[in-house]
Coordinates of C-alpha atoms in Angstrom, one line a residue:
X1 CA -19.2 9.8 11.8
X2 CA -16.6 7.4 11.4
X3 CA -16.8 7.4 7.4
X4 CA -16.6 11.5 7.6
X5 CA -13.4 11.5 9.5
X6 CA -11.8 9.0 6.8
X7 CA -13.5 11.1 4.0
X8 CA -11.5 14.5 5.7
X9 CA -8.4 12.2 6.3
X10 CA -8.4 11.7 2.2
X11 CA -9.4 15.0 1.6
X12 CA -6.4 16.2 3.1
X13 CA -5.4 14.9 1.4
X14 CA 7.5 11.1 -14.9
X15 CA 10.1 13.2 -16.3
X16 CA 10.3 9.6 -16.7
X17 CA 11.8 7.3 -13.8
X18 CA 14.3 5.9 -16.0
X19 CA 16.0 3.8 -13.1
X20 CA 13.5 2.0 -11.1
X21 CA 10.1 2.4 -9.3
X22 CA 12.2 4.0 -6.8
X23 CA 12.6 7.1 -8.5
X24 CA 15.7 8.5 -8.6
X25 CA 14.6 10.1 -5.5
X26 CA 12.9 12.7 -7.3
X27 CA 9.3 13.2 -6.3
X28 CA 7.8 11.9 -9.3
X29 CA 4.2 14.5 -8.4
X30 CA 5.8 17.1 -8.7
X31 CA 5.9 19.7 -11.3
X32 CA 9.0 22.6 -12.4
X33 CA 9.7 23.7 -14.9
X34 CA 11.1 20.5 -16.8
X35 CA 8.0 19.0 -16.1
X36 CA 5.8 21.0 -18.7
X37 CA 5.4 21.1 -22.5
X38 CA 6.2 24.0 -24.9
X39 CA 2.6 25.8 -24.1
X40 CA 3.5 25.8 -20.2
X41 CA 1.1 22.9 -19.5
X42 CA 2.2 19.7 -17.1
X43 CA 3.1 16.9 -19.1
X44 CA 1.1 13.9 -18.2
X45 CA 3.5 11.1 -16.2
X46 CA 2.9 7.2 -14.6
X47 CA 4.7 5.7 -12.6
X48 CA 4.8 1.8 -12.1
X49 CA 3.7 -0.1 -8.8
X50 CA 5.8 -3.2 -7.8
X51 CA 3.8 -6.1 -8.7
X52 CA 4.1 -10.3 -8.8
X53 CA 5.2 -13.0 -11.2
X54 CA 4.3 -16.6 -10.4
X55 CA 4.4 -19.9 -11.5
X56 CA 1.2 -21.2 -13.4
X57 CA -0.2 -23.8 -11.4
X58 CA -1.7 -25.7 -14.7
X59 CA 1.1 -25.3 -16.6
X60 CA 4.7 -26.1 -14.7
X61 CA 7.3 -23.9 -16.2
X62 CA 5.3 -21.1 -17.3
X63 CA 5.5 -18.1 -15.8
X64 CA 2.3 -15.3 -15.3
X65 CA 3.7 -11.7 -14.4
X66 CA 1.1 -9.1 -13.2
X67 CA 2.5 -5.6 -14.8
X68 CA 0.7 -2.4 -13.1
X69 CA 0.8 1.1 -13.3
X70 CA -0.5 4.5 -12.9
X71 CA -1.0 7.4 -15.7
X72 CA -2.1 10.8 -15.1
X73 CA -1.6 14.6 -14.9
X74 CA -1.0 16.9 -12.5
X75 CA -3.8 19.6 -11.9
X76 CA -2.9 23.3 -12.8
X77 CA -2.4 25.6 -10.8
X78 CA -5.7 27.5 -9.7
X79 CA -7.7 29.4 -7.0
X80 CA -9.6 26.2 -5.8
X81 CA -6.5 24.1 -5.7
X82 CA -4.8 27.0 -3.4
X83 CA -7.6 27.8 -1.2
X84 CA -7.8 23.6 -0.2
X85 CA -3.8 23.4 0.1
X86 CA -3.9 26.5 2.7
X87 CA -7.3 25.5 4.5
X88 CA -5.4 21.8 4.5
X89 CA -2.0 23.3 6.2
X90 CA -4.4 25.8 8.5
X91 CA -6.0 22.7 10.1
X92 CA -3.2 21.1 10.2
X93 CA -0.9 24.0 11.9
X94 CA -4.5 23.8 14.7
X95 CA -4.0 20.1 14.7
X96 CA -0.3 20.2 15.5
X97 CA 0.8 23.7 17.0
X98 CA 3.9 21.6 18.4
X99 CA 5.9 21.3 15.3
X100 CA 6.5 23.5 12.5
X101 CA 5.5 23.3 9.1
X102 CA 7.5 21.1 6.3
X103 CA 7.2 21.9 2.9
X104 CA 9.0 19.4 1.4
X105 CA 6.5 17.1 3.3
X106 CA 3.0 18.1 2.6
X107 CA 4.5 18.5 -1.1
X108 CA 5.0 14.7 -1.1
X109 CA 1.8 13.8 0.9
X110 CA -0.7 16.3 -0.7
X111 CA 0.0 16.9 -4.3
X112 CA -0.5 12.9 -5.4
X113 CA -4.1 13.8 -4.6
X114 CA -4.3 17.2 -7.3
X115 CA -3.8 14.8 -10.6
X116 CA -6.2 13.5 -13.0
X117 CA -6.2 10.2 -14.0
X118 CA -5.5 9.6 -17.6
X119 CA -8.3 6.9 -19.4
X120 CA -7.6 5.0 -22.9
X121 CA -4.2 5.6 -23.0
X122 CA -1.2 2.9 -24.6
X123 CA 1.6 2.1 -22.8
X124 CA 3.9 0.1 -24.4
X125 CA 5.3 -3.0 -21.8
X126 CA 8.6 -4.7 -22.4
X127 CA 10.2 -7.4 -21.0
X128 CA 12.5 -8.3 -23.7
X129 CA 13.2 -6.9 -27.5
X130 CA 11.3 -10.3 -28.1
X131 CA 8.6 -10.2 -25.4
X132 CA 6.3 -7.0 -24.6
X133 CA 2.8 -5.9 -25.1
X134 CA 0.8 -2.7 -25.5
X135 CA -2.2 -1.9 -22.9
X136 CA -4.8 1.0 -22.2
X137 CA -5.9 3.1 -19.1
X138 CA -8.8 2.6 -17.9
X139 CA -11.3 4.5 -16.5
X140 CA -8.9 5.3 -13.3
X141 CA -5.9 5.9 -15.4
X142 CA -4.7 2.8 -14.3
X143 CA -3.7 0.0 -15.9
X144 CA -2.7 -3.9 -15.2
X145 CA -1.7 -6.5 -17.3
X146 CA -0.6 -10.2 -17.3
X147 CA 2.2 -11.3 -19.5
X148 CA 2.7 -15.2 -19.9
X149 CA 6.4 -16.8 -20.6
X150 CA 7.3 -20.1 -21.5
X151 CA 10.5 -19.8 -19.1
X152 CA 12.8 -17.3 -17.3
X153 CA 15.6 -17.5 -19.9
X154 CA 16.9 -14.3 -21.1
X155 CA 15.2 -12.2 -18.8
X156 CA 16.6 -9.6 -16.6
X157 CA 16.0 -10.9 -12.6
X158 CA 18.3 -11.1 -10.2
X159 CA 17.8 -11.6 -6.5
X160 CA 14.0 -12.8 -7.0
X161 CA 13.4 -9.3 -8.9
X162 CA 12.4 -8.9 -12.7
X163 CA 12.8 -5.7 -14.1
X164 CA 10.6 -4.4 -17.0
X165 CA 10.7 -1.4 -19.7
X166 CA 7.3 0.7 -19.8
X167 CA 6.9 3.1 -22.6
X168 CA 4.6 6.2 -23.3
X169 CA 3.3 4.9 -26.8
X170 CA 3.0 8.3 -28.0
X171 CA 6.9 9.1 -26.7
X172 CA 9.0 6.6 -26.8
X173 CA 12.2 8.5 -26.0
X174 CA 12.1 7.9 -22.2
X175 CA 12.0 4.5 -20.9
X176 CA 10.7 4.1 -17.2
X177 CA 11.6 0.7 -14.9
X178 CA 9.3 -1.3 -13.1
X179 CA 10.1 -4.4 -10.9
X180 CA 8.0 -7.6 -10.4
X181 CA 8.5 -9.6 -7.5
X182 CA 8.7 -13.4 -8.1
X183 CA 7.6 -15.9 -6.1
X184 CA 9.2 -19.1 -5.5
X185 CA 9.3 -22.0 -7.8
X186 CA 7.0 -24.9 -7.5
X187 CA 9.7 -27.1 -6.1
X188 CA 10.4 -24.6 -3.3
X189 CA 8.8 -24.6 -0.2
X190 CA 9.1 -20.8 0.1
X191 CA 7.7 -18.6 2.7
X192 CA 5.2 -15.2 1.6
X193 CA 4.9 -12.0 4.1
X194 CA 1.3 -10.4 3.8
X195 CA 2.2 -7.4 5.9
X196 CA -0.1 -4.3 6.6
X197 CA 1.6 -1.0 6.5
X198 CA 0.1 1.3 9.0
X199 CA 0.7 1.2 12.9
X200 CA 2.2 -2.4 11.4
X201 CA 5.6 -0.8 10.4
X202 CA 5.0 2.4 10.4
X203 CA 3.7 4.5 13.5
X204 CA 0.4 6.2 12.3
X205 CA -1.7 6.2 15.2
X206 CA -5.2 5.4 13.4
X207 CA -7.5 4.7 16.2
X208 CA -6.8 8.5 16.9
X209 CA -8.1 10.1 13.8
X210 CA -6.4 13.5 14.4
X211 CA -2.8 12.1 15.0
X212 CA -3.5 9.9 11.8
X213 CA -3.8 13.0 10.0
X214 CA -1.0 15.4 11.2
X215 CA 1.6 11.7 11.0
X216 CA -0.1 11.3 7.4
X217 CA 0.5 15.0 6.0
X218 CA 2.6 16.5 8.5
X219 CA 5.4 14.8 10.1
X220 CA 7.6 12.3 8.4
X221 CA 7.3 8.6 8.9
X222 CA 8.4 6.8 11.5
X223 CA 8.8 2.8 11.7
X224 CA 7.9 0.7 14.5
X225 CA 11.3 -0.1 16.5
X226 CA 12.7 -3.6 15.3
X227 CA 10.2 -4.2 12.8
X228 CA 12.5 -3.6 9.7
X229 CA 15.2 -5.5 11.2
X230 CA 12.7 -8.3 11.9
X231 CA 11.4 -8.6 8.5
X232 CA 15.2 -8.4 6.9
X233 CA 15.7 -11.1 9.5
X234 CA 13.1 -12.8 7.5
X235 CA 14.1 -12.8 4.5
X236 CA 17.6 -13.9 5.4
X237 CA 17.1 -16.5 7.3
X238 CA 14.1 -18.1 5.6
X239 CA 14.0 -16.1 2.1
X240 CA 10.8 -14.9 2.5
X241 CA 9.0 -12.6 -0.3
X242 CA 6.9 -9.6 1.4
X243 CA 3.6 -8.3 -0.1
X244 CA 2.8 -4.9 1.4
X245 CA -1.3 -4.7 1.5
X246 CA -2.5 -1.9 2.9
X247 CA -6.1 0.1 2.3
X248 CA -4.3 3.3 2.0
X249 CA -4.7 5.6 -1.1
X250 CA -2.4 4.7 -4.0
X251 CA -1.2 8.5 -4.0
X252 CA 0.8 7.5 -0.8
X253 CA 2.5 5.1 -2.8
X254 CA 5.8 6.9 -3.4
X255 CA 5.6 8.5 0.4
X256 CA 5.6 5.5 1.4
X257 CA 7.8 3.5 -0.7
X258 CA 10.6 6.5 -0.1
X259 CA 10.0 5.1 4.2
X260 CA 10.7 1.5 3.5
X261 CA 14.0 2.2 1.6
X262 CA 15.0 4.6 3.9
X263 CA 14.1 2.6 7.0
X264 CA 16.0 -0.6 5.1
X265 CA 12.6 -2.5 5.0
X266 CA 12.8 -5.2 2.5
X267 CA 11.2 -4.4 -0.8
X268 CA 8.0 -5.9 -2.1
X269 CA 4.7 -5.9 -4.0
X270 CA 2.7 -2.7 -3.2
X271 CA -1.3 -3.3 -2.9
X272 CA -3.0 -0.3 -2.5
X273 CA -6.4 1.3 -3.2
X274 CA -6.9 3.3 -5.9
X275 CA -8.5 6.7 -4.8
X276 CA -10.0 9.0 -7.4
X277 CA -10.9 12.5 -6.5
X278 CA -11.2 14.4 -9.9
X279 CA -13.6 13.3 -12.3
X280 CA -16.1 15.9 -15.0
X281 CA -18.8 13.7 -13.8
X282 CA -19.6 14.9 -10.3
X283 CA -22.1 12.3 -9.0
X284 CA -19.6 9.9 -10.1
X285 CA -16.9 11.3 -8.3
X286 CA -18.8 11.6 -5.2
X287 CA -20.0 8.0 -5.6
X288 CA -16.5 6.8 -6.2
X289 CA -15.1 8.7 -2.9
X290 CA -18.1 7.2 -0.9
X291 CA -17.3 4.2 -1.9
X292 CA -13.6 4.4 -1.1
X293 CA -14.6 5.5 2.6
X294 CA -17.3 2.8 3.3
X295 CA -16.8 1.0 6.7
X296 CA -16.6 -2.3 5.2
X297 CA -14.7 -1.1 1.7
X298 CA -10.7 -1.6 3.5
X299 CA -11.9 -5.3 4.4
X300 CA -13.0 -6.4 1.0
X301 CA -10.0 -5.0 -0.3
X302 CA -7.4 -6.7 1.8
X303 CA -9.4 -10.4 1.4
X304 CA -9.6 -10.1 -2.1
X305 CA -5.9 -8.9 -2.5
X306 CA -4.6 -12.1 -0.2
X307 CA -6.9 -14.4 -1.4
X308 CA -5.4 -13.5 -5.0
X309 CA -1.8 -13.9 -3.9
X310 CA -2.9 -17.3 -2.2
X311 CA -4.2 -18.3 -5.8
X312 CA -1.0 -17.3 -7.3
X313 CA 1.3 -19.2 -4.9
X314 CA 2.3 -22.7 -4.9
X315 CA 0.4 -24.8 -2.7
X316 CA 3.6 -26.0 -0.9
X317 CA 4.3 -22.2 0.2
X318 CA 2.7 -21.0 3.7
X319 CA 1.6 -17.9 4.8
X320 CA 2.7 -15.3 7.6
X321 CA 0.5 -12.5 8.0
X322 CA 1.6 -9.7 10.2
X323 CA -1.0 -6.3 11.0
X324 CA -1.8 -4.4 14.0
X325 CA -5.0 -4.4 16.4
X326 CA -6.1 -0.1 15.1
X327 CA -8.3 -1.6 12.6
X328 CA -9.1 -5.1 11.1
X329 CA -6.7 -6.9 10.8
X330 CA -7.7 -9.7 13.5
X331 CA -10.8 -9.9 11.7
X332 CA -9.4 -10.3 8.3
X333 CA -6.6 -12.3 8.5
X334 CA -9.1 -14.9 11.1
X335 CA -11.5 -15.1 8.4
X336 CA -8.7 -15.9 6.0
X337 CA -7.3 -18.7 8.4
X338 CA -10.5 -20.3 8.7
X339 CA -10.7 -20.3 5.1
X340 CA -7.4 -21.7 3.9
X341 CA -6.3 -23.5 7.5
X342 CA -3.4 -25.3 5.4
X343 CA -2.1 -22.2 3.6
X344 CA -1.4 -20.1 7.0
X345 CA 1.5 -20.8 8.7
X346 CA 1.2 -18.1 11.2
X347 CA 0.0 -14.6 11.9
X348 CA 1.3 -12.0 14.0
X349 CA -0.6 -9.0 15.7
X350 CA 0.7 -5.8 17.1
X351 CA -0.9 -4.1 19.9
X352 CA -1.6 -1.1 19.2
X353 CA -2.5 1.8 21.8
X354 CA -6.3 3.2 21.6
X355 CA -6.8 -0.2 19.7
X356 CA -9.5 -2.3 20.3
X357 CA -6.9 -4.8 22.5
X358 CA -9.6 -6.7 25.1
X359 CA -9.4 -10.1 24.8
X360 CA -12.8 -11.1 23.8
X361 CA -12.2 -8.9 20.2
X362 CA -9.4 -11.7 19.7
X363 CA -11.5 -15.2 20.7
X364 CA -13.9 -13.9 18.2
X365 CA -11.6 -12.8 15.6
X366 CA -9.8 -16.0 15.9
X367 CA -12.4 -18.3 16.9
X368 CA -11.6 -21.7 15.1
X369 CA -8.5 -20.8 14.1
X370 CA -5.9 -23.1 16.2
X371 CA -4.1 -21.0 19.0
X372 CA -0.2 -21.6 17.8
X373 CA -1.6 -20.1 14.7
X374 CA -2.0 -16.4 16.1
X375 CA 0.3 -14.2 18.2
X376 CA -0.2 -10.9 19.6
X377 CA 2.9 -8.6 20.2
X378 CA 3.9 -5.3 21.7
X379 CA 7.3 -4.9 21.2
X380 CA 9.3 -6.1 17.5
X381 CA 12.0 -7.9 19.8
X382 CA 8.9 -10.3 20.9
X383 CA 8.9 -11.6 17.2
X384 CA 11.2 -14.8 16.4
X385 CA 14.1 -14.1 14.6
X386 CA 13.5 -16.9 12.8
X387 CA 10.3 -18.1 11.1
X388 CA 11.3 -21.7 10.0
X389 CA 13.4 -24.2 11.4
X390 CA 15.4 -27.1 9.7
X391 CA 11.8 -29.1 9.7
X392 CA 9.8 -26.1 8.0
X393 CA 7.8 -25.7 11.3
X394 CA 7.2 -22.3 12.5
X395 CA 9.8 -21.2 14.6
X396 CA 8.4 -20.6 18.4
X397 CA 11.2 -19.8 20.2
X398 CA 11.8 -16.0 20.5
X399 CA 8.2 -15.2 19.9
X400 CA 5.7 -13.8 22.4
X401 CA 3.8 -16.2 24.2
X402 CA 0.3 -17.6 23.7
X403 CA -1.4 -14.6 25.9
X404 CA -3.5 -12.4 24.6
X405 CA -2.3 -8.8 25.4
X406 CA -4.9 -6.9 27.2
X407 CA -4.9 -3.3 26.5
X408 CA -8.2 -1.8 26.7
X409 CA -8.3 1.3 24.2
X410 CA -8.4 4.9 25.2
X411 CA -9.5 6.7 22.3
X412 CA -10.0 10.6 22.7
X413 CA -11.2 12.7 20.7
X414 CA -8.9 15.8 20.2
X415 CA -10.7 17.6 17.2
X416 CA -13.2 20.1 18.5
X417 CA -17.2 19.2 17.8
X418 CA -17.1 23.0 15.4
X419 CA -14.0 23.0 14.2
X420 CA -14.7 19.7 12.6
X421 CA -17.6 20.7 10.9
X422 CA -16.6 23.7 9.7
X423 CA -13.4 21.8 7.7
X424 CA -15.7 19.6 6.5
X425 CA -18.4 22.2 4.9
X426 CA -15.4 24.3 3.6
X427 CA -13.5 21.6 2.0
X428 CA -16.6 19.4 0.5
X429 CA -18.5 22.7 -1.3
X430 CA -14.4 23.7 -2.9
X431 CA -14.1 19.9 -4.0
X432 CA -17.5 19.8 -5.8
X433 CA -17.3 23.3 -7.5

């Protein structure tokens, strides 16, 4: 049951971006009138995720930066494609009767997921006029690629950031921007951020399933109070670099990016999953969205994303990781602790309502892992201000205490029995024709 209710939550789910991954604030899935070629058809658009550059720990003053993107095309317009979009805002206008419907909104949340994803495509990378490289698609329309540098000279970062030039191969007239994220130098100390996304900074409600929908495709996001201005704090105070790894969909990737600038979150690297919903194969497709919905597919995803950046990182830079108690985070991030005890400086938990919140779920989670190690918190202002002081120890005043919130969950079920199978039926039999 629990994997049909995340498979409806995802069913319900450039020009160029000339600029910067941010966009221009122009919805880079939608599609006018300039987006379409002489015959009327949408042009085919990426757009690049925020990525990492790091310090090769076998060779000191080389540099490895991880360039990643996205290229596809929007779906036409067609019956199916209309008759999922107004079933999708009909369940949602049941879900939510207290608040009307936004267009600009579900144009944002729900037309990422009508695309096709591009395969063997070039794209043309550039760092410099001396440096760049030419990659493929692959089978997702994605693409990732690792550069290697001798050194930093000539290149254009400032503030930790590296900017890049990505090309259409086949056009290069428009340029698009992409940013890598660098982490510190071997001779810094440094502090890295893995923070999760939802109910973490951003109020999603997932242990209700419901809610999660309707705050997903309906409303627009809110952040947790404080929690932007404890990460900015953060990176202030102790320049911290923030990797944002989350399980959610890629196609929320601009949705959500658009939050953290408008919420003044710092930027970061973007690790997301990949979700692909439109394939000529069918059995592949339905394979693909099966797998994407497992139980167990979010926590694979997340360890083998952190243990990755932990690889990349010097092995003089610690680790705070920061998630919520609505799914696995405790899990996770205790199973990372165990495994790299030296590398984790601290982690930080936020109680979340309808969680799981008893206090045996957290001995278990964090068995072996020492107790200054882990926090639980309810409120941002519990966080220190401060992660490091002049000793590069963790910072414990202004932090909750060592008690383990207990906050047993009260997860109701809102979505009628019927109603739920009926969306279901009518939405998986329009997906597979």
């Amino acid at each position: 049951m629990y994997c049909i209710l995340r498979l409806i939550f995802i069913i319900f789910f450039v020009d160029s971006i000339k600029i910067s991954h941010l966009f221009q604030d122009k919805n880079p899935f939608t599609t006018n009138k300039n987006d379409t070629d002489s015959s009327g058809n949408p042009k085919k658009k990426f757009m690049l995720i925020p990525s990492i550059g790091y310090e090769m720990n076998d060779k000191p003053g080389k540099f490895t930066f991880i360039l990643n993107g996205w290229y596809y095309k929007p779906v036409d317009s067609g019956f199916i494609k209309i008759i999922i979009k107004t079933t999708l805002q009909a369940a949602l206008s049941v879900l939510d009767s207290s608040s009307t419907s936004n267009e600009e909104i579900e144009q944002e949340r729900i037309e990422p997921f009508f695309v096709t994803d591009v395969t063997d495509h070039k794209i043309k990378l550039k760092l410099t006029d001396s440096i760049s490289d030419i990659v493929s698609t692959d089978k997702n329309g994605r693409f990732y690629k690792d550069i290697i540098v001798d050194s930093l000279k000539g290149l254009n970062i400032q503030k930790q950031e590296l900017k890049y030039t990505a090309f259409d191969n086949d056009n290069q007239q428009n340029a698009y921007e992409g940013i890598i994220y660098l982490m510190k130098n071997k001779n810094r100390i440094g502090c890295l951020i893995i923070s999760d996304i939802d109910d973490t900074i951003k109020i999603s409600e997932v242990p209700f399933k419901t809610k999660l929908m309707v705050n997903t495709f309906r409303k627009p996001f809110q952040a947790v109070p404080g929690m932007s201005q404890a990460y900015r704090s953060w990176e202030s105070s102790d320049q911290c670099s923030i990797h944002y790894v989350s399980a959610m969909p890629s196609q929320l990737y601009y949705a959500t990016q658009t939050f953290l600038n408008k919420e003044n979150f710092p930027g970061g690297s973007f690790h997301m999953r990949h979700l692909k919903l439109a394939d000529s194969d069918k059995l592949n497709l339905i394979n693909s969205i099966i797998d994407f919905v497992k139980h167990d597919a979010s926590r694979k995803h997340k360890i083998s994303v952190i243990e990755n950046i932990l690889t990349y990182a010097s092995i003089k830079q610690k680790f705070v990781m920061v998630g919520d108690s609505g799914e696995l985070d405790p899990e996770i991030y205790g199973e990372i602790a165990r495994k790299y005890p030296d590398r984790i400086k601290m982690i930080f938990i936020r109680i979340v309502p309808g969680g799981k919140n008893n206090n045996s779920r957290f001995e278990i989670a964090f068995r072996n892992v020492r107790q200054d190690k882990w926090k639980t918190f309810s409120d941002a202002t519990e966080l220190p201000k401060k992660l490091y002081n002049d000793t590069n120890s963790i910072n414990e005043n202004g932090g909750g205490d060592n008690n383990i919130h207990s906050v047993y969950s009260n997860n109701t079920n809102i979505l009628s029995t019927s109603l739920f199978y009926i969306i279901i039926s009518v939405l998986l039999t329009l997906i597979y024709f």
